[in-house]
């Protein structure tokens, strides 16, 4: 088990390293940098600029050095001091800005995972046991629609109806008194009360897919001889179901968190842009549009890291549940 | 047969025997077709998909107007209900539109004008066009008999352009993004998956790790970052190419996994061993024996990834970092509905989403049917 954990952990570290390289490189791709942008704006404002000024600004920001040096500096600052650089647009510490938004995203994604599981699991079991019942067809329907309707469209439709019903088109994450408050238990509880609509929107795709996975897995298990044996021994139907086949069918369920997490993060990003939620998505979007490179790179790095860690946890959980995996 | 008591077992009727005999000698593709045909949803899906692609190819003929045709008089005109019969006679028409101006806000409020009737018909003459820039014509499948009459079956957008015509024309871009993107990811996926499955060993392990890493990256933020890199003012064709490449770069892993899995499974098959013992060269082994037997799986996974591409393009364009006007795609059209106030007043601006949903549903049904049929020897 230790060997397995160590191996998985090293994969995760490599993955995060590669992601950090890629995210930094991608942010550097656009022609020009923040200084070009700034100079252009100053020119438009009518100022006379000395070419030396531009050069000096580049040196101040470190843009005159090769990318690999910039990357090394960025990474070492993150690792040694936890500094993510500087937001050129907001003139603030990028790390601070990211940390303001990231907990909300983490709570929302976690909430969406919980929601996905707590709906998909019982629904999938029910659909498998009551094959071809109305609920089974209903679950299949949700599954197909969840895959076909983009989450931002769902978000717009929900906004449309909240507007129709309440005359306002805002779905906030916090009650007014908590919006600017620092993080506290009360604020967290307030978030939990308010976030279920966006979390559900982000979860719809996953719920559909996972219900179908659960149903298919359980149907496979139900046909196996050990189920007959248990039944022949006189086990009650519900005890039999939950004790053996469901437990077996759960295995692939845990492993799906590997794709569920990236999907939920993506869902959260686009939904938070549409609903203008104070989570990572809307800020990442703004940072990308404004070439605020350290904020954008930091977000991509941290979102990906969270995903990799989530996947790692699910892998370890799976290995713990199923000895066949850790021994293979 | 299993339900019958042993003594009652009879020989099956002649036609059943016939079917059984032909099943024994039928080719793999024939078996697949038989299996596919049984899946009603998949058959319906394939009809819908075919319809969409035909519409996209001949958009100029199917759409009553060109995507650029605008009439500032009919900005945000609502959909006109369609009528086919007048007094029990075949005489298709729609009612006209009239508006009142709010004296304070000067906002137009549209309503249906039941006093004017606008006749329309099939195969009417309208704006001249060239299908795909090649085939000239001026006949439209349907449209107003007098080309100057307002004809907005699905309403008009902010410039008074016909939503229906634009949705039909947008299909061309949205659907080909899926096709081209899938084709690119197919090339990457088959190459890398093939190498991984064929060579095995260290190469396989390394490639598998790379795939795991690519899969664990939340694709949307990365896609957004890559798409935001495209500078504004880039010609539309280049944006289109870049967006499809981005989509392909982040979605080849599924294809690679399928190919690798097939290669690994096939390596152990008896007929491959037989061919190898027979002295077949490596390339002959791959292209003559292995590829034909997993081609169906590849086709199935292509169909499964097209919807993903289309949804991604729609999302990116909706956010304004994918395709940009003057290109007309479903996502670009949906960008107009980013402001909730607009959607509340003019809900028909959301209709391109309906096109996306219908097409993706149909494609998913088709893909599932193909996937189940891809392995006709199972069960």
PDB file of C-alpha atoms in Angstrom, chain B residues 38-222:
ATOM      1  CA  UNK B  38     -32.518  -2.665 -33.738  1.00  0.00           C
ATOM      2  CA  UNK B  39     -31.678   0.437 -31.680  1.00  0.00           C
ATOM      3  CA  UNK B  40     -34.581   2.716 -32.542  1.00  0.00           C
ATOM      4  CA  UNK B  41     -33.145   5.764 -30.778  1.00  0.00           C
ATOM      5  CA  UNK B  42     -29.890   5.415 -32.687  1.00  0.00           C
ATOM      6  CA  UNK B  43     -31.737   5.179 -36.000  1.00  0.00           C
ATOM      7  CA  UNK B  44     -33.762   8.299 -35.195  1.00  0.00           C
ATOM      8  CA  UNK B  45     -30.535   9.990 -34.086  1.00  0.00           C
ATOM      9  CA  UNK B  46     -28.801   9.172 -37.347  1.00  0.00           C
ATOM     10  CA  UNK B  47     -31.729  10.567 -39.355  1.00  0.00           C
ATOM     11  CA  UNK B  48     -31.610  13.827 -37.372  1.00  0.00           C
ATOM     12  CA  UNK B  49     -27.826  14.081 -37.727  1.00  0.00           C
ATOM     13  CA  UNK B  50     -28.061  13.468 -41.464  1.00  0.00           C
ATOM     14  CA  UNK B  51     -30.747  16.134 -41.717  1.00  0.00           C
ATOM     15  CA  UNK B  52     -28.580  18.678 -39.877  1.00  0.00           C
ATOM     16  CA  UNK B  53     -25.556  18.027 -42.057  1.00  0.00           C
ATOM     17  CA  UNK B  54     -27.626  18.259 -45.251  1.00  0.00           C
ATOM     18  CA  UNK B  55     -29.070  21.526 -43.990  1.00  0.00           C
ATOM     19  CA  UNK B  56     -25.587  22.820 -43.209  1.00  0.00           C
ATOM     20  CA  UNK B  57     -24.243  21.852 -46.635  1.00  0.00           C
ATOM     21  CA  UNK B  58     -27.097  23.542 -48.511  1.00  0.00           C
ATOM     22  CA  UNK B  59     -27.769  26.296 -45.977  1.00  0.00           C
ATOM     23  CA  UNK B  60     -28.338  28.912 -48.692  1.00  0.00           C
ATOM     24  CA  UNK B  61     -31.185  26.854 -50.117  1.00  0.00           C
ATOM     25  CA  UNK B  62     -32.748  25.859 -46.795  1.00  0.00           C
ATOM     26  CA  UNK B  63     -32.624  29.322 -45.231  1.00  0.00           C
ATOM     27  CA  UNK B  64     -35.152  31.903 -46.416  1.00  0.00           C
ATOM     28  CA  UNK B  65     -32.577  34.703 -46.069  1.00  0.00           C
ATOM     29  CA  UNK B  66     -28.817  35.104 -46.020  1.00  0.00           C
ATOM     30  CA  UNK B  67     -27.212  35.403 -42.575  1.00  0.00           C
ATOM     31  CA  UNK B  68     -26.235  39.021 -43.220  1.00  0.00           C
ATOM     32  CA  UNK B  69     -29.640  40.144 -44.470  1.00  0.00           C
ATOM     33  CA  UNK B  70     -30.903  42.757 -42.050  1.00  0.00           C
ATOM     34  CA  UNK B  71     -33.790  45.130 -41.789  1.00  0.00           C
ATOM     35  CA  UNK B  72     -33.390  47.823 -39.126  1.00  0.00           C
ATOM     36  CA  UNK B  73     -37.140  48.290 -39.138  1.00  0.00           C
ATOM     37  CA  UNK B  74     -37.638  44.864 -37.605  1.00  0.00           C
ATOM     38  CA  UNK B  75     -35.116  44.929 -34.768  1.00  0.00           C
ATOM     39  CA  UNK B  76     -36.102  42.298 -32.173  1.00  0.00           C
ATOM     40  CA  UNK B  77     -39.276  41.406 -34.074  1.00  0.00           C
ATOM     41  CA  UNK B  78     -41.005  38.470 -32.345  1.00  0.00           C
ATOM     42  CA  UNK B  79     -41.590  35.092 -34.031  1.00  0.00           C
ATOM     43  CA  UNK B  80     -44.588  35.082 -36.363  1.00  0.00           C
ATOM     44  CA  UNK B  81     -46.863  32.065 -35.916  1.00  0.00           C
ATOM     45  CA  UNK B  82     -47.149  29.941 -39.050  1.00  0.00           C
ATOM     46  CA  UNK B  83     -50.459  29.115 -40.760  1.00  0.00           C
ATOM     47  CA  UNK B  84     -50.924  26.674 -43.611  1.00  0.00           C
ATOM     48  CA  UNK B  85     -54.651  26.855 -44.355  1.00  0.00           C
ATOM     49  CA  UNK B  86     -56.947  29.769 -44.979  1.00  0.00           C
ATOM     50  CA  UNK B  87     -60.665  28.931 -44.813  1.00  0.00           C
ATOM     51  CA  UNK B  88     -59.821  25.260 -45.187  1.00  0.00           C
ATOM     52  CA  UNK B  89     -57.800  25.829 -48.369  1.00  0.00           C
ATOM     53  CA  UNK B  90     -54.034  25.311 -48.710  1.00  0.00           C
ATOM     54  CA  UNK B  91     -52.737  28.866 -48.588  1.00  0.00           C
ATOM     55  CA  UNK B  92     -49.748  29.230 -46.252  1.00  0.00           C
ATOM     56  CA  UNK B  93     -49.383  32.629 -44.604  1.00  0.00           C
ATOM     57  CA  UNK B  94     -48.112  34.463 -41.545  1.00  0.00           C
ATOM     58  CA  UNK B  95     -49.607  37.574 -40.008  1.00  0.00           C
ATOM     59  CA  UNK B  96     -47.776  40.871 -40.267  1.00  0.00           C
ATOM     60  CA  UNK B  97     -46.091  42.730 -37.449  1.00  0.00           C
ATOM     61  CA  UNK B  98     -46.898  46.095 -35.988  1.00  0.00           C
ATOM     62  CA  UNK B  99     -45.359  48.054 -33.160  1.00  0.00           C
ATOM     63  CA  UNK B 100     -46.136  50.770 -30.702  1.00  0.00           C
ATOM     64  CA  UNK B 101     -43.538  53.102 -29.364  1.00  0.00           C
ATOM     65  CA  UNK B 102     -43.446  53.784 -25.672  1.00  0.00           C
ATOM     66  CA  UNK B 103     -43.677  57.598 -25.471  1.00  0.00           C
ATOM     67  CA  UNK B 104     -41.168  57.774 -22.620  1.00  0.00           C
ATOM     68  CA  UNK B 105     -38.527  55.129 -23.305  1.00  0.00           C
ATOM     69  CA  UNK B 106     -39.089  55.094 -27.109  1.00  0.00           C
ATOM     70  CA  UNK B 107     -38.923  51.299 -26.837  1.00  0.00           C
ATOM     71  CA  UNK B 108     -40.728  49.392 -29.568  1.00  0.00           C
ATOM     72  CA  UNK B 109     -43.384  46.947 -28.416  1.00  0.00           C
ATOM     73  CA  UNK B 110     -44.204  44.440 -31.120  1.00  0.00           C
ATOM     74  CA  UNK B 111     -47.498  42.717 -31.642  1.00  0.00           C
ATOM     75  CA  UNK B 112     -49.035  40.558 -34.329  1.00  0.00           C
ATOM     76  CA  UNK B 113     -51.008  42.546 -36.887  1.00  0.00           C
ATOM     77  CA  UNK B 114     -54.029  40.376 -37.660  1.00  0.00           C
ATOM     78  CA  UNK B 115     -55.127  42.658 -40.486  1.00  0.00           C
ATOM     79  CA  UNK B 116     -52.237  41.966 -42.839  1.00  0.00           C
ATOM     80  CA  UNK B 117     -51.476  38.532 -44.134  1.00  0.00           C
ATOM     81  CA  UNK B 118     -48.114  37.700 -45.638  1.00  0.00           C
ATOM     82  CA  UNK B 119     -48.322  34.773 -48.055  1.00  0.00           C
ATOM     83  CA  UNK B 120     -45.417  32.382 -48.137  1.00  0.00           C
ATOM     84  CA  UNK B 121     -44.701  29.206 -50.025  1.00  0.00           C
ATOM     85  CA  UNK B 122     -42.232  26.503 -50.857  1.00  0.00           C
ATOM     86  CA  UNK B 123     -39.565  26.849 -53.546  1.00  0.00           C
ATOM     87  CA  UNK B 124     -39.936  30.615 -53.797  1.00  0.00           C
ATOM     88  CA  UNK B 125     -37.594  32.999 -55.551  1.00  0.00           C
ATOM     89  CA  UNK B 126     -35.559  35.156 -53.213  1.00  0.00           C
ATOM     90  CA  UNK B 127     -32.047  36.473 -52.689  1.00  0.00           C
ATOM     91  CA  UNK B 128     -29.622  34.976 -55.218  1.00  0.00           C
ATOM     92  CA  UNK B 129     -26.852  32.834 -53.720  1.00  0.00           C
ATOM     93  CA  UNK B 130     -24.056  30.463 -54.504  1.00  0.00           C
ATOM     94  CA  UNK B 131     -24.084  27.251 -52.495  1.00  0.00           C
ATOM     95  CA  UNK B 132     -20.598  26.889 -50.984  1.00  0.00           C
ATOM     96  CA  UNK B 133     -19.562  29.563 -53.494  1.00  0.00           C
ATOM     97  CA  UNK B 134     -20.113  27.144 -56.369  1.00  0.00           C
ATOM     98  CA  UNK B 135     -23.705  26.359 -57.289  1.00  0.00           C
ATOM     99  CA  UNK B 136     -25.675  29.505 -58.142  1.00  0.00           C
ATOM    100  CA  UNK B 137     -29.412  29.773 -57.531  1.00  0.00           C
ATOM    101  CA  UNK B 138     -32.148  31.950 -56.156  1.00  0.00           C
ATOM    102  CA  UNK B 139     -34.768  29.406 -55.112  1.00  0.00           C
ATOM    103  CA  UNK B 140     -35.285  28.952 -51.386  1.00  0.00           C
ATOM    104  CA  UNK B 141     -36.977  25.931 -49.824  1.00  0.00           C
ATOM    105  CA  UNK B 142     -39.488  28.282 -48.231  1.00  0.00           C
ATOM    106  CA  UNK B 143     -39.904  32.000 -47.811  1.00  0.00           C
ATOM    107  CA  UNK B 144     -42.259  34.918 -48.327  1.00  0.00           C
ATOM    108  CA  UNK B 145     -43.730  35.172 -51.818  1.00  0.00           C
ATOM    109  CA  UNK B 146     -42.777  38.834 -51.886  1.00  0.00           C
ATOM    110  CA  UNK B 147     -39.119  38.961 -50.747  1.00  0.00           C
ATOM    111  CA  UNK B 148     -39.680  42.415 -49.232  1.00  0.00           C
ATOM    112  CA  UNK B 149     -42.283  41.164 -46.717  1.00  0.00           C
ATOM    113  CA  UNK B 150     -41.150  40.559 -43.129  1.00  0.00           C
ATOM    114  CA  UNK B 151     -40.794  36.836 -42.525  1.00  0.00           C
ATOM    115  CA  UNK B 152     -39.423  35.998 -39.087  1.00  0.00           C
ATOM    116  CA  UNK B 153     -40.560  32.528 -38.073  1.00  0.00           C
ATOM    117  CA  UNK B 154     -38.174  32.468 -35.110  1.00  0.00           C
ATOM    118  CA  UNK B 155     -37.993  36.207 -34.538  1.00  0.00           C
ATOM    119  CA  UNK B 156     -35.285  38.734 -35.313  1.00  0.00           C
ATOM    120  CA  UNK B 157     -32.083  39.685 -33.515  1.00  0.00           C
ATOM    121  CA  UNK B 158     -30.673  43.062 -32.518  1.00  0.00           C
ATOM    122  CA  UNK B 159     -30.036  44.094 -36.128  1.00  0.00           C
ATOM    123  CA  UNK B 160     -33.295  42.765 -37.520  1.00  0.00           C
ATOM    124  CA  UNK B 161     -31.707  39.641 -38.966  1.00  0.00           C
ATOM    125  CA  UNK B 162     -33.778  36.476 -39.291  1.00  0.00           C
ATOM    126  CA  UNK B 163     -32.944  34.073 -36.453  1.00  0.00           C
ATOM    127  CA  UNK B 164     -34.071  30.988 -38.379  1.00  0.00           C
ATOM    128  CA  UNK B 165     -31.864  31.773 -41.373  1.00  0.00           C
ATOM    129  CA  UNK B 166     -28.937  32.487 -39.115  1.00  0.00           C
ATOM    130  CA  UNK B 167     -29.407  29.259 -37.148  1.00  0.00           C
ATOM    131  CA  UNK B 168     -29.389  27.316 -40.421  1.00  0.00           C
ATOM    132  CA  UNK B 169     -26.278  29.074 -41.694  1.00  0.00           C
ATOM    133  CA  UNK B 170     -24.562  28.791 -38.294  1.00  0.00           C
ATOM    134  CA  UNK B 171     -24.966  25.010 -38.472  1.00  0.00           C
ATOM    135  CA  UNK B 172     -22.314  25.013 -41.184  1.00  0.00           C
ATOM    136  CA  UNK B 173     -19.665  26.456 -38.876  1.00  0.00           C
ATOM    137  CA  UNK B 174     -20.735  24.740 -35.669  1.00  0.00           C
ATOM    138  CA  UNK B 175     -21.006  21.300 -37.235  1.00  0.00           C
ATOM    139  CA  UNK B 176     -17.738  21.457 -39.155  1.00  0.00           C
ATOM    140  CA  UNK B 177     -15.842  22.586 -36.048  1.00  0.00           C
ATOM    141  CA  UNK B 178     -16.922  19.237 -34.621  1.00  0.00           C
ATOM    142  CA  UNK B 179     -15.872  17.285 -37.698  1.00  0.00           C
ATOM    143  CA  UNK B 180     -12.524  18.983 -38.266  1.00  0.00           C
ATOM    144  CA  UNK B 181     -11.676  18.935 -34.565  1.00  0.00           C
ATOM    145  CA  UNK B 182     -12.492  15.257 -34.293  1.00  0.00           C
ATOM    146  CA  UNK B 183     -10.458  14.508 -37.383  1.00  0.00           C
ATOM    147  CA  UNK B 184      -7.421  16.248 -35.872  1.00  0.00           C
ATOM    148  CA  UNK B 185      -7.834  14.523 -32.534  1.00  0.00           C
ATOM    149  CA  UNK B 186      -8.255  11.230 -34.397  1.00  0.00           C
ATOM    150  CA  UNK B 187      -4.871  11.663 -36.059  1.00  0.00           C
ATOM    151  CA  UNK B 188      -3.163  12.510 -32.769  1.00  0.00           C
ATOM    152  CA  UNK B 189      -5.046   9.849 -30.815  1.00  0.00           C
ATOM    153  CA  UNK B 190      -4.499   7.004 -33.279  1.00  0.00           C
ATOM    154  CA  UNK B 191      -0.808   7.771 -33.666  1.00  0.00           C
ATOM    155  CA  UNK B 192      -0.079   8.042 -29.956  1.00  0.00           C
ATOM    156  CA  UNK B 193      -2.470   5.264 -28.922  1.00  0.00           C
ATOM    157  CA  UNK B 194      -1.086   3.009 -31.643  1.00  0.00           C
ATOM    158  CA  UNK B 195       2.515   3.597 -30.576  1.00  0.00           C
ATOM    159  CA  UNK B 196       1.556   3.007 -26.967  1.00  0.00           C
ATOM    160  CA  UNK B 197      -0.290  -0.238 -27.670  1.00  0.00           C
ATOM    161  CA  UNK B 198       2.173  -1.613 -30.185  1.00  0.00           C
ATOM    162  CA  UNK B 199       5.472  -0.882 -28.502  1.00  0.00           C
ATOM    163  CA  UNK B 200       4.342  -1.414 -24.917  1.00  0.00           C
ATOM    164  CA  UNK B 201       6.959  -1.321 -22.171  1.00  0.00           C
ATOM    165  CA  UNK B 202       8.454   1.986 -21.065  1.00  0.00           C
ATOM    166  CA  UNK B 203       6.991   3.949 -23.980  1.00  0.00           C
ATOM    167  CA  UNK B 204       3.533   2.711 -23.057  1.00  0.00           C
ATOM    168  CA  UNK B 205       3.984   3.676 -19.414  1.00  0.00           C
ATOM    169  CA  UNK B 206       5.206   7.162 -20.308  1.00  0.00           C
ATOM    170  CA  UNK B 207       2.360   7.746 -22.758  1.00  0.00           C
ATOM    171  CA  UNK B 208      -0.179   6.520 -20.238  1.00  0.00           C
ATOM    172  CA  UNK B 209       1.165   8.992 -17.666  1.00  0.00           C
ATOM    173  CA  UNK B 210       0.969  11.811 -20.217  1.00  0.00           C
ATOM    174  CA  UNK B 211      -2.640  10.904 -20.940  1.00  0.00           C
ATOM    175  CA  UNK B 212      -3.419  10.887 -17.226  1.00  0.00           C
ATOM    176  CA  UNK B 213      -1.885  14.330 -16.853  1.00  0.00           C
ATOM    177  CA  UNK B 214      -3.777  15.765 -19.809  1.00  0.00           C
ATOM    178  CA  UNK B 215      -6.994  14.268 -18.434  1.00  0.00           C
ATOM    179  CA  UNK B 216      -6.516  15.711 -14.976  1.00  0.00           C
ATOM    180  CA  UNK B 217      -6.240  19.261 -16.288  1.00  0.00           C
ATOM    181  CA  UNK B 218      -9.613  20.981 -16.078  1.00  0.00           C
ATOM    182  CA  UNK B 219      -9.916  21.640 -19.787  1.00  0.00           C
ATOM    183  CA  UNK B 220     -12.093  24.749 -19.729  1.00  0.00           C
ATOM    184  CA  UNK B 221      -9.664  27.107 -17.942  1.00  0.00           C
ATOM    185  CA  UNK B 222      -6.856  25.929 -20.209  1.00  0.00           C
TER     186      UNK B 222
END
